[in-house]
Coordinates of C-alpha atoms in Angstrom, one line a residue:
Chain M
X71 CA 75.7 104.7 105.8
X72 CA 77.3 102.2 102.8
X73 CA 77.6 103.7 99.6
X74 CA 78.5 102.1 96.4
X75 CA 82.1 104.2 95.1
X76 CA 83.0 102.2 92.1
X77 CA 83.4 98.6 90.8
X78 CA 85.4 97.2 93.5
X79 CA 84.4 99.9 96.3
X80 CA 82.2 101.1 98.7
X81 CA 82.4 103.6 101.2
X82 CA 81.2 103.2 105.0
X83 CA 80.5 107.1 106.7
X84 CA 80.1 106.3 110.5
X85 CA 79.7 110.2 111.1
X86 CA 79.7 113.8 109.9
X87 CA 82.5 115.4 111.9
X88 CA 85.6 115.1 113.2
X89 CA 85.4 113.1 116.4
X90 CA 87.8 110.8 118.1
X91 CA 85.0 108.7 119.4
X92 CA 84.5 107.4 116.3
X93 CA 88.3 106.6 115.4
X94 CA 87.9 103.5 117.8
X95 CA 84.7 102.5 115.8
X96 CA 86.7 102.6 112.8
X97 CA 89.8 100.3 113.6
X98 CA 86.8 97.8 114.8
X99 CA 85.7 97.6 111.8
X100 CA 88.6 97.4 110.0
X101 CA 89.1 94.5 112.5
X102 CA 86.3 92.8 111.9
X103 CA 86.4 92.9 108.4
X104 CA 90.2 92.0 108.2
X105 CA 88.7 88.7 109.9
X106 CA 85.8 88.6 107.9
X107 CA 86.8 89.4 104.6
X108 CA 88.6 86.5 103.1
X109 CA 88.9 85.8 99.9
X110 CA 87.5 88.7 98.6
X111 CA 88.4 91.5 100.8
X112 CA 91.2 93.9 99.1
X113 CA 92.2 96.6 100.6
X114 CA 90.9 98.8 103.7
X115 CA 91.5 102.8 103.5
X116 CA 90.3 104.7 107.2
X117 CA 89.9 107.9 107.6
X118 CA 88.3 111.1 109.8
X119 CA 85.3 109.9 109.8
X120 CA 85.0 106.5 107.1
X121 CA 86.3 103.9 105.7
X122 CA 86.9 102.9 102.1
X123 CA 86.5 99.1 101.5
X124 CA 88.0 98.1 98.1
X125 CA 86.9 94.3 97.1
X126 CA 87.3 91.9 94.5
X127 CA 84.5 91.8 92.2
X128 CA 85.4 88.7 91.1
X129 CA 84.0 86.4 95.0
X130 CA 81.6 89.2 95.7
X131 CA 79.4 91.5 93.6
X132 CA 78.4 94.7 95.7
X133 CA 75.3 93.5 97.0
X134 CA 76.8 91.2 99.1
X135 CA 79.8 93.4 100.1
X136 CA 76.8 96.1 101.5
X137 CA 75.2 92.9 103.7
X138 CA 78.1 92.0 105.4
X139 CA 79.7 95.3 105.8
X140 CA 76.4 96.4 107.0
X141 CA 76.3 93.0 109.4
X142 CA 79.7 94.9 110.7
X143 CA 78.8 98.0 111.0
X144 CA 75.5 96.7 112.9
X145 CA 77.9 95.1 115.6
X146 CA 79.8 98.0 116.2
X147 CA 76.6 98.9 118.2
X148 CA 77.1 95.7 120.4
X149 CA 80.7 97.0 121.0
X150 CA 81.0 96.9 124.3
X151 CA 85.0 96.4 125.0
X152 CA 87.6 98.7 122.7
X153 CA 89.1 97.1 119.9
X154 CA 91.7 94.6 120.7
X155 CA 94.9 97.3 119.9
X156 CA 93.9 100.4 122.4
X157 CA 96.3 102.4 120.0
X158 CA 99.6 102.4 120.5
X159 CA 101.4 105.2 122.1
X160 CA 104.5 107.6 120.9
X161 CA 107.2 109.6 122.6
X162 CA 108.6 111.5 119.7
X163 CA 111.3 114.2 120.3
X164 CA 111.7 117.4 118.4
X165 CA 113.7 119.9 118.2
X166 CA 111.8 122.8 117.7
X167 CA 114.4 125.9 116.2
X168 CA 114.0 128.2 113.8
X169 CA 117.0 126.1 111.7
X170 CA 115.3 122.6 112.0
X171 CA 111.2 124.7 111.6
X172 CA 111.4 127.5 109.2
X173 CA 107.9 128.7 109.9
X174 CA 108.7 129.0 113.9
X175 CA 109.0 132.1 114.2
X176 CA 106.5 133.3 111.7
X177 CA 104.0 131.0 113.6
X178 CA 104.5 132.7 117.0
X179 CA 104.3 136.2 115.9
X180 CA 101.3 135.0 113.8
X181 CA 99.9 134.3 117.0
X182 CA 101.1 136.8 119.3
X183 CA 103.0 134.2 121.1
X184 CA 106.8 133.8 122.1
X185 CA 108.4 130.4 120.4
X186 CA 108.3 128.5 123.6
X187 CA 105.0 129.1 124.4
X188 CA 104.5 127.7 120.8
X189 CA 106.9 124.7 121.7
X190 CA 104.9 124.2 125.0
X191 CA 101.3 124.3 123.5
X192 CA 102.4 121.5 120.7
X193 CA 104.1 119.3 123.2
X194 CA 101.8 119.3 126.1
X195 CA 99.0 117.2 124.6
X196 CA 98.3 114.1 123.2
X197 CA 97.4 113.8 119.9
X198 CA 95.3 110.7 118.0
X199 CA 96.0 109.4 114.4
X200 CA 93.2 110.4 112.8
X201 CA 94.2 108.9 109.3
X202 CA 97.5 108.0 107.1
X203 CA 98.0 109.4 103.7
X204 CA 99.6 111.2 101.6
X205 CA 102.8 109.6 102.0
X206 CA 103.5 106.3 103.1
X207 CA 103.5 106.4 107.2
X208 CA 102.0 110.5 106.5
X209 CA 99.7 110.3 109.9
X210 CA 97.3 113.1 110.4
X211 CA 97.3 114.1 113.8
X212 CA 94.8 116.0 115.9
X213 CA 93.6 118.0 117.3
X214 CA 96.2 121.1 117.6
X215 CA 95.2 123.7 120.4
X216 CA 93.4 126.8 118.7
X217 CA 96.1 129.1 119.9
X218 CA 98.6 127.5 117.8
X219 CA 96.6 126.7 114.7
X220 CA 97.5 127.7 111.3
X221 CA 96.5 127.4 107.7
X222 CA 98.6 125.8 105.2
X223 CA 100.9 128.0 103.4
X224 CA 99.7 129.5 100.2
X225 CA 102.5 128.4 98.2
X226 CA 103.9 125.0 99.2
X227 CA 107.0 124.3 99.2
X228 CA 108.8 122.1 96.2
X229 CA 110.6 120.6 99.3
X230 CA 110.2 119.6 103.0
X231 CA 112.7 117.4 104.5
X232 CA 112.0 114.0 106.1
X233 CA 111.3 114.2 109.6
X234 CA 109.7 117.7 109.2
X235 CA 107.0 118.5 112.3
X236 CA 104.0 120.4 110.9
X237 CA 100.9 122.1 111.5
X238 CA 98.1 123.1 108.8
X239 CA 95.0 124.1 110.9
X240 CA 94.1 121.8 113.6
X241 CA 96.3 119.1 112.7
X242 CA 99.9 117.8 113.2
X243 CA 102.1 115.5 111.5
X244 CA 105.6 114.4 110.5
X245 CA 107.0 114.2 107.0
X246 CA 108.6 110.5 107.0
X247 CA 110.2 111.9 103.6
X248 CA 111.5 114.5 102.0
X249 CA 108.6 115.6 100.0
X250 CA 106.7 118.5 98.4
X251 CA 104.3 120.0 101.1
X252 CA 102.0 123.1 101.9
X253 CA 102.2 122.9 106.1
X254 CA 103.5 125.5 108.6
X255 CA 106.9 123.7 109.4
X256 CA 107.9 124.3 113.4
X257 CA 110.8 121.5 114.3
X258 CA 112.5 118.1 113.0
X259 CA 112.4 114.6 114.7
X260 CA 115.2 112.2 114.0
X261 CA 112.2 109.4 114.7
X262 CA 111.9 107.1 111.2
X263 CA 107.9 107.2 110.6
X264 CA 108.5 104.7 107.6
X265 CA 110.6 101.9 106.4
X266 CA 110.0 99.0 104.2
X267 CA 110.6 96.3 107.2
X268 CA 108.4 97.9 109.7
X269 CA 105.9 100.1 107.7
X270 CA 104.7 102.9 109.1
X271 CA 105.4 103.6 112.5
X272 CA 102.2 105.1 113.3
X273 CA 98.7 103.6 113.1
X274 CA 95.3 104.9 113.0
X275 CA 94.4 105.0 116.5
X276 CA 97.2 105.7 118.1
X277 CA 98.2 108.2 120.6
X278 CA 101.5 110.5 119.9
X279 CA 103.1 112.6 122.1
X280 CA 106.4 115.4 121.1
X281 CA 108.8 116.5 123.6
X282 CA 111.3 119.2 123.0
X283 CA 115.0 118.2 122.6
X284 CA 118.2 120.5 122.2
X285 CA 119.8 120.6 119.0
X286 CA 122.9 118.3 120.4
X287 CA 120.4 115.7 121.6
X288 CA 118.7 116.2 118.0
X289 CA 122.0 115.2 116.5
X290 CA 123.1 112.5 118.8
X291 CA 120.0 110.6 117.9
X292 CA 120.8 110.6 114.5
X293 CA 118.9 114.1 113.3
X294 CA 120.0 115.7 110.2
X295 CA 120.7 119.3 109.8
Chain S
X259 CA 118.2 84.1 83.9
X260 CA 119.6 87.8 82.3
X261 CA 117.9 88.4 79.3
X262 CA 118.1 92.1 78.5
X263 CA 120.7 94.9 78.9
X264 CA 119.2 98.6 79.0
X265 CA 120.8 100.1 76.8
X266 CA 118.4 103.4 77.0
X267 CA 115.4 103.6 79.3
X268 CA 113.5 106.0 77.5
X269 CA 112.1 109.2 80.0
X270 CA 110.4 106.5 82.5
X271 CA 110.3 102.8 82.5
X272 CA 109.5 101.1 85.7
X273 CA 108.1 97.5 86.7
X274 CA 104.6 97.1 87.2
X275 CA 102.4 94.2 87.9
X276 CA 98.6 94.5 89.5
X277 CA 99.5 96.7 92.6
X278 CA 99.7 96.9 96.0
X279 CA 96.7 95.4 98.2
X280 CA 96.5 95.5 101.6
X281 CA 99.2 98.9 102.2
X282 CA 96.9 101.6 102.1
X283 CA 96.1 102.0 105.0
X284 CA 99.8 102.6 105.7
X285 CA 99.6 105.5 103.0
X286 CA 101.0 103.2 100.2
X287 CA 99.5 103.8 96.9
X288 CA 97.9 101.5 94.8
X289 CA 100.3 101.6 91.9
X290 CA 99.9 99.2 89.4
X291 CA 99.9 99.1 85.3
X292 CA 97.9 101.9 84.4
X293 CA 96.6 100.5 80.9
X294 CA 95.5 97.2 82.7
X295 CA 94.2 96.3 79.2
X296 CA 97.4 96.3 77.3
X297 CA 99.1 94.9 79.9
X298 CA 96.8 92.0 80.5
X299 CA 97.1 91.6 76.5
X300 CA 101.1 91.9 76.8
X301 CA 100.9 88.7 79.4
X302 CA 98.1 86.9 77.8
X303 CA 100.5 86.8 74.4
X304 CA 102.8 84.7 76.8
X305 CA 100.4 83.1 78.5
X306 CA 102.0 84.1 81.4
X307 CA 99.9 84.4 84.1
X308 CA 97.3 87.6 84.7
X309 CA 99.3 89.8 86.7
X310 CA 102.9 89.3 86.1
X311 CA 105.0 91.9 86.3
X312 CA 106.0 93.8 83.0
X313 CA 108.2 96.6 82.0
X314 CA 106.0 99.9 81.4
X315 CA 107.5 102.2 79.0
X316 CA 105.9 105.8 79.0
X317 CA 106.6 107.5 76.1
X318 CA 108.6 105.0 74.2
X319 CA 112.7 106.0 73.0
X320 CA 114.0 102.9 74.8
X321 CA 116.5 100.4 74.0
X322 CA 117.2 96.8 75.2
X323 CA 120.3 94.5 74.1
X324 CA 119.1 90.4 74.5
X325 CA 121.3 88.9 76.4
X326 CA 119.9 85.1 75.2
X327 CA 117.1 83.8 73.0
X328 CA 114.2 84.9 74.3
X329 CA 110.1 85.8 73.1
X330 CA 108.6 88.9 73.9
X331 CA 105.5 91.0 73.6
X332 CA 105.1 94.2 73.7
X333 CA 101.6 96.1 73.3
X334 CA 100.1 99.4 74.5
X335 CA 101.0 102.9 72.6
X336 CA 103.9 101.9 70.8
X337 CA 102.5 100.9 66.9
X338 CA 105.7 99.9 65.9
X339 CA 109.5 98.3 67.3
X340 CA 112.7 98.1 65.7
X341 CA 114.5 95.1 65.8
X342 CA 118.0 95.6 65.0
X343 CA 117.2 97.5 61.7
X344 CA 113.9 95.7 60.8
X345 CA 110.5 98.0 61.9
X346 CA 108.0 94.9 63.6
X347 CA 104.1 95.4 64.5
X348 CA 103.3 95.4 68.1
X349 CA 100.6 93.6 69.8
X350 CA 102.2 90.2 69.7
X351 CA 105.2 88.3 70.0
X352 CA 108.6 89.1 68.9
X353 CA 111.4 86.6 68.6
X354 CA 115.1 87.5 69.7
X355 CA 118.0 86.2 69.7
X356 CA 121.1 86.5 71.5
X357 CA 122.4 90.1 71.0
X358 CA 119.5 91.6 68.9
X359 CA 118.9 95.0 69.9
X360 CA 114.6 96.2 70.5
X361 CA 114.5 99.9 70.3
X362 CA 110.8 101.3 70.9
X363 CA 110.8 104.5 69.1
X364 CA 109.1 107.6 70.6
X365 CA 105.1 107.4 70.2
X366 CA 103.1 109.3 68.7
X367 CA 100.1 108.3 70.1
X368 CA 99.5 107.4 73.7
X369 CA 101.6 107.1 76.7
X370 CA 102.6 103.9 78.0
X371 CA 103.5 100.3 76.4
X372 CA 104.4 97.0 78.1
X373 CA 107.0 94.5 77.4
X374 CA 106.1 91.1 78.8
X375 CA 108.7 88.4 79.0
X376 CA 108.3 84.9 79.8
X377 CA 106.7 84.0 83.1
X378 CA 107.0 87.8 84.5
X379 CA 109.8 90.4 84.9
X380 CA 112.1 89.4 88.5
X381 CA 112.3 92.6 90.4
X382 CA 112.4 92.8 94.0
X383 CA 109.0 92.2 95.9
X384 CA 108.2 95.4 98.5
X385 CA 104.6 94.9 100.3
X386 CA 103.3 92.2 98.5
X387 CA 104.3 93.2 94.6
X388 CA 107.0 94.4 92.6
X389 CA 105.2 98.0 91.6
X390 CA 107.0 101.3 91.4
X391 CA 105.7 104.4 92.9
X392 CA 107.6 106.8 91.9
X393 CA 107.0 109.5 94.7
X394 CA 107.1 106.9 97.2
X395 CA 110.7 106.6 96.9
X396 CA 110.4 103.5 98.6
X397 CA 113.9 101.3 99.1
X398 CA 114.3 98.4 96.6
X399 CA 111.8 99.9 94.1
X400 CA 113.4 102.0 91.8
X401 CA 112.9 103.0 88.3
X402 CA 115.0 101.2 85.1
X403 CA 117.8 102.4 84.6
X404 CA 120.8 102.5 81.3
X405 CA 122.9 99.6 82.3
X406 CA 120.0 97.4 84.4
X407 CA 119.6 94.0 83.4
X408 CA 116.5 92.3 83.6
X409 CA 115.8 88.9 84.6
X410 CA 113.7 86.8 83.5
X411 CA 112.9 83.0 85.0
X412 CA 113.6 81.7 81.9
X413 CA 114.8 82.2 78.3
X414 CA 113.1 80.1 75.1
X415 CA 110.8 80.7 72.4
X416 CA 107.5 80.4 72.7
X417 CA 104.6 80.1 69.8
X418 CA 103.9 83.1 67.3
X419 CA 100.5 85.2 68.4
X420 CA 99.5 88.1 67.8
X421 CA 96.3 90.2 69.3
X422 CA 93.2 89.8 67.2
X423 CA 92.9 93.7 65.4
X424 CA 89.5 94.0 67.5
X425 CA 91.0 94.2 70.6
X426 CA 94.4 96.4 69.5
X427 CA 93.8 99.6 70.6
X428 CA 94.9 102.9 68.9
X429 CA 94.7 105.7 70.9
X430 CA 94.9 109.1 68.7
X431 CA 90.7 109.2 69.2
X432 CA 88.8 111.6 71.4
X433 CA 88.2 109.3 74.8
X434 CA 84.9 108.7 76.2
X435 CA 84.8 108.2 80.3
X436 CA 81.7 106.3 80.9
X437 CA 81.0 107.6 85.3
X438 CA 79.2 105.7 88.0
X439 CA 78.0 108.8 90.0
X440 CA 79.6 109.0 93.3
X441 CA 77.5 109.5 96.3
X442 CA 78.4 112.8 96.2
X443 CA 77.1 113.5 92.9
X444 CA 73.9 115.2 94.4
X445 CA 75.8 117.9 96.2
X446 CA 77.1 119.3 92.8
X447 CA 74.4 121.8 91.4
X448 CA 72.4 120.2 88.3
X449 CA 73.6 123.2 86.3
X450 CA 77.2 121.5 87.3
X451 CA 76.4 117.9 86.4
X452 CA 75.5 119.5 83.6
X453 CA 78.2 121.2 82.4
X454 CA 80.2 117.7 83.4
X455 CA 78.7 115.5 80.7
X456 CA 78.4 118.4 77.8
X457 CA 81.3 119.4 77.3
X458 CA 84.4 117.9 76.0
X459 CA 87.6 118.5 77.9
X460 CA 91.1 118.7 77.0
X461 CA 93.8 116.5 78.9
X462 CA 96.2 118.8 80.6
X463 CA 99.9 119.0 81.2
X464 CA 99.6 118.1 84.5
X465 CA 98.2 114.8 83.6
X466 CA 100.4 111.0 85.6
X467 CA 100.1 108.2 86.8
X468 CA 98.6 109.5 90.1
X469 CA 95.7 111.6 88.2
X470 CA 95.0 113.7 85.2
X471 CA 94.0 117.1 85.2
X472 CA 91.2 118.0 82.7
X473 CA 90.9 121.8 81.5
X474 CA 87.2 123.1 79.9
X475 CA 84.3 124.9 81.0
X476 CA 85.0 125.2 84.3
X477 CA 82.2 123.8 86.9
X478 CA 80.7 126.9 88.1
X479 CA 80.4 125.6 92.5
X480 CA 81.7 122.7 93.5
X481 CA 80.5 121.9 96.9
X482 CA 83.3 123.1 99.1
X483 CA 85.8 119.9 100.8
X484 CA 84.4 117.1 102.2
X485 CA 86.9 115.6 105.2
X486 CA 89.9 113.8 104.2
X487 CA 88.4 110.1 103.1
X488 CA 90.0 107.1 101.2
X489 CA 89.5 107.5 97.4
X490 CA 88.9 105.0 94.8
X491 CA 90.5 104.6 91.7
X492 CA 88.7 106.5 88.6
X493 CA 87.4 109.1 91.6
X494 CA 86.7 112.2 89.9
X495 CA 87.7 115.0 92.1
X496 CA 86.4 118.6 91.9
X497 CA 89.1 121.4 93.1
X498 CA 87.7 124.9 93.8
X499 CA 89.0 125.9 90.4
X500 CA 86.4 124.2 88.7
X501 CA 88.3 121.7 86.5
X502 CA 88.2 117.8 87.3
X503 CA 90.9 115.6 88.1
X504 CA 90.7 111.9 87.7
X505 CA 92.6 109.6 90.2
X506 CA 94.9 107.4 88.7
X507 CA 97.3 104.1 90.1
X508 CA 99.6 106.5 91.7
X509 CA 96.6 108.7 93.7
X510 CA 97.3 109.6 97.5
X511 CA 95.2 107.2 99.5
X512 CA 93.0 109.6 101.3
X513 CA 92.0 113.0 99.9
X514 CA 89.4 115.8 101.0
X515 CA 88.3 116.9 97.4
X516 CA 84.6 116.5 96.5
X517 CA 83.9 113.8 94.2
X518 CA 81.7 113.5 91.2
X519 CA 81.7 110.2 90.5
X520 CA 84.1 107.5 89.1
X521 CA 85.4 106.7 86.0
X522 CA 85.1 103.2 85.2
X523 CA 88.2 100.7 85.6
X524 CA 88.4 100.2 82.6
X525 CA 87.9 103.1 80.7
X526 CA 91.1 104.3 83.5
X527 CA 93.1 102.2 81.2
X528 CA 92.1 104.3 78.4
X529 CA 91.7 107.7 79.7
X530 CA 95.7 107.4 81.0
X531 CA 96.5 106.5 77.5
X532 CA 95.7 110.3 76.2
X533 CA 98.3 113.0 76.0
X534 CA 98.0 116.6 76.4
X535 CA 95.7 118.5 74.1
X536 CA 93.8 115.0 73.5
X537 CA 89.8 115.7 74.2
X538 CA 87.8 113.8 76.8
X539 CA 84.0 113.8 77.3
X540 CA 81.7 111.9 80.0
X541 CA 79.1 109.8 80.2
X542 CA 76.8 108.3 82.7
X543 CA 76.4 104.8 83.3
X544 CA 75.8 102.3 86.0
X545 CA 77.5 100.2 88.8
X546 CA 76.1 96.9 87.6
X547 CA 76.8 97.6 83.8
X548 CA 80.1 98.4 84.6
X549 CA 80.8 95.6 87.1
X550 CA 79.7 93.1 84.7
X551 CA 82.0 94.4 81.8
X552 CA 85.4 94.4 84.5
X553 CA 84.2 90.7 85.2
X554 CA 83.9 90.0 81.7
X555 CA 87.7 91.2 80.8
X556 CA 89.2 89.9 84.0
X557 CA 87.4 86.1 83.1
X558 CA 88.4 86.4 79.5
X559 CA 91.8 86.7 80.4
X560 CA 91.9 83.8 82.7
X561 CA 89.5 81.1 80.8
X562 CA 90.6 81.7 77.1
X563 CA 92.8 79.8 75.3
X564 CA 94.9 80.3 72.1
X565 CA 94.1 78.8 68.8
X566 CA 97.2 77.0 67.3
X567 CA 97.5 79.5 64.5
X568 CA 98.0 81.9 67.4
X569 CA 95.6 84.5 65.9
X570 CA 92.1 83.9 68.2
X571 CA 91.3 82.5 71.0
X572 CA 88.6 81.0 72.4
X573 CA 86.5 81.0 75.9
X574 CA 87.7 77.9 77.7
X575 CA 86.4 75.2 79.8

């Protein structure tokens, strides 16, 4: 579906609900359009489950935007190999403490869990990027296993440091900056998720994983405390 | 070249030219000179090109020393400069000399005003323009500061104009926000889109350049989130309090907030020039309309051409 937003805007909705199916479908578009947008294509926003397609009005008025985004969307059926970038993948470590995740311990008893069942439910799985935002290299990670699932706090907090690991329901993420923010904080990584020569680290797409690390490994790799 | 000392920045100045494209889906705002219309007119008095980055001033209370002859504009909320201890009209060029000292006094009306300088404001370049996002705290773009000195890429005098008085804008009147509605404008009860366009609203504290928050009758049930999805500028979000929020420049990229419509492009440039207490009120209006009018300004600045007197211009060839 290809809604009209605004002037310079219109929306693509590839499905209703969160899938990660249709997170490949996405970065092909994007794909295709990064190739197929010259000259008038602006600026491409992904998300869960659409993408934002911002153009200049000035090459292309919105009928023709809709036509060839639809002529995109269309081929997406003919998709038969993944797009080119399978998603990259991450190793990022954490050190999950009460100290580095204030909301650790909280968490656990929340759950009726001891904090290293909560360290081993987070790190076991893979996660996708779902979608960046928020903050620049901010990616929304999913999905978090139900047992470990949490809302976002009532009151957020005026400040979260960089390199905070979160959850807020049945996503994860990492703060690439010290920042205001309303998640359930559970560890630090020393890993840089942003920085103005290599952009975010993370794309949408991608595949993350978190393994534990001790508080002297947390250091050693250039942690804060 | 230097051309100004900073003598006093006023509460936030920062560079701005027409935003970021291309970043967002790296989380990067936008950014970009909220009034686009002043700051087009701040450039077009230079003839420097549409875009070029100028200093935005919220608020006025700032203070410049030139450091060399040099012409400048300045438009947008401040109504008045001083130069040394002479009071100058705004909305077209002001000569300096070497040592002169510009002070914008606070404003009473409106938020933000531009200085242009010849052929741009040299700041460094981050992902494709010079654009400060304040919460970004990104490295290399960081807000004026007493003691900066900006560069220019060159000094000289350039040829008296000033802004025709029908396109100088005042902004002490109540502001009218003409919508296109958003495809989600059907999920909000009719008793909602209602209440929407008949009532005016007041412009809240909590009112930046990443969105202002409007306080009135509050809409009775907004449909609940939608999931997270890229929003465009002028997006009217709906919060579960019932008051609306446009999205400004400055807007996260992505957000899960059901939307209303969108305030038009350019009536953002208008709607970010209202303070606190100032009234708002909505109107419907269409996509083509209000794609024909952005076309319109954005051509007007790039085809017309100065009279010698410097007081009109003309469409070009």
């Amino acid at each position: 579906m290809i809604d009209c937003v605004s002037e310079n805007s219109v929306l693509v909705t590839l499905g209703n609900r969160i899938d990660p199916a249709l997170t490949s479908k996405i970065v092909a578009l994007c794909e295709w359009l990064d190739l197929n947008g010259e000259g008038w294509l602006v600026d491409l926003v992904p998300s869960y489950t659409t993408l934002l397609v911002v153009y200049d009005p000035l090459q292309r008025d919105f009928r023709d935007v809709t036509r060839i985004v639809r002529q995109g969307v269309g081929g997406l059926a003919q998709l038969t190999r993944q797009p080119s970038s399978e998603g990259h993948s991450h190793e990022i470590p954490v050190y999950y403490s009460p100290e580095s995740g204030p909301d650790l311990l909280a968490l656990a008893k929340l759950k009726g869990l001891s904090v290293d069942e909560v360290i081993r439910l987070h790190s076991q799985r893979s996660y996708q990027v779902y979608a960046l935002g928020f903050l620049p290299g901010f990616g929304f990670l999913g999905t978090v296993d139900p047992q470990i699932q949490a809302p976002r706090k009532v009151v957020p907090r005026a400040s979260v440091p960089a390199g905070s690991v979160a959850i807020a329901n049945g996503q994860t993420a990492i703060y690439p900056r010290t920042s205001p923010g309303g998640w359930q904080l559970i560890g630090r990584s020393p890993t840089v998720m942003f920085d103005r020569h290599s952009l975010s680290r993370l794309s949408i797409g991608d595949q993350v994983r978190f393994f534990p690390v001790s508080r002297k490994e947390y250091l050693s790799m250039g942690g804060e405390l | 070249m230097s051309l100004f000392r900073i003598e006093n920045p006023g509460p936030l100045t920062t560079v701005q030219d027409n935003g970021r494209q291309g970043y967002q889906r790296h989380g990067l705002a936008q950014g970009g000179a909220a009034d686009r219309h002043a700051f087009m007119w701040a450039n077009k008095l230079l003839e420097n090109a549409p875009g070029s980055a100028c200093l935005e001033l919220a608020f006025g209370g700032f203070e410049a020393v030139a450091l060399a002859p040099v012409t400048v504009a300045v438009t947008g909320a401040a109504w008045e400069v001083q130069l040394n201890e002479d009071f100058m009209p705004t909305w077209r060029t002001l000569e300096l000399a070497r040592g002169d000292r510009l002070r914008i006094p606070p404003v009473r009306h409106g938020r933000f005003s531009y200085l242009a300088i010849p052929g741009g404001v040299l700041s460094e370049t981050v992902f494709g323009s010079q654009s400060v996002v304040m919460r970004e705290g990104v490295d290399g773009l960081n807000p004026i500061a007493a003691g900066d000195v900006i560069g220019g890429k060159s000094a000289g005098i350039l040829p008296q104009r000033v802004v025709p008085l029908r396109f100088q804008r005042r902004y002490e009147s109540p502001v009218l926000c003409r919508v296109i509605a958003g495809y989600q404008y059907h999920q909000f009860s009719g008793d909602d889109r209602h209440r929407l366009f008949g009532q005016r609203y007041t412009v809240s504290s909590q009112s930046d350049r990443m969105g202002f928050k409007l306080s009135g009758a509050p809409l009775q049930s907004p449909p609940s989130g939608v999931i997270s999805e890229g929003v465009a500028l002028g997006s009217i979000q709906v919060p579960g309090d019932g008051n609306p929020i446009v999205l400004l420049n400055d807007r996260q990229t992505i957000g899960g907030y059901p939307k209303i419509g969108v305030v038009s492009t350019l009536d953002c440039s208008r709607l970010v020039q209202a303070l606190p207490g100032q009234q708002v009120a909505f109107a419907l209006t269409d996509l083509e309309a209000m794609q024909s009018e952005w076309l319109m300004f954005e051509r007007f600045f790039q085809v017309s051409r100065w009279n010698p007197s410097g007081t009109d211009l003309s469409w070009g060839g």
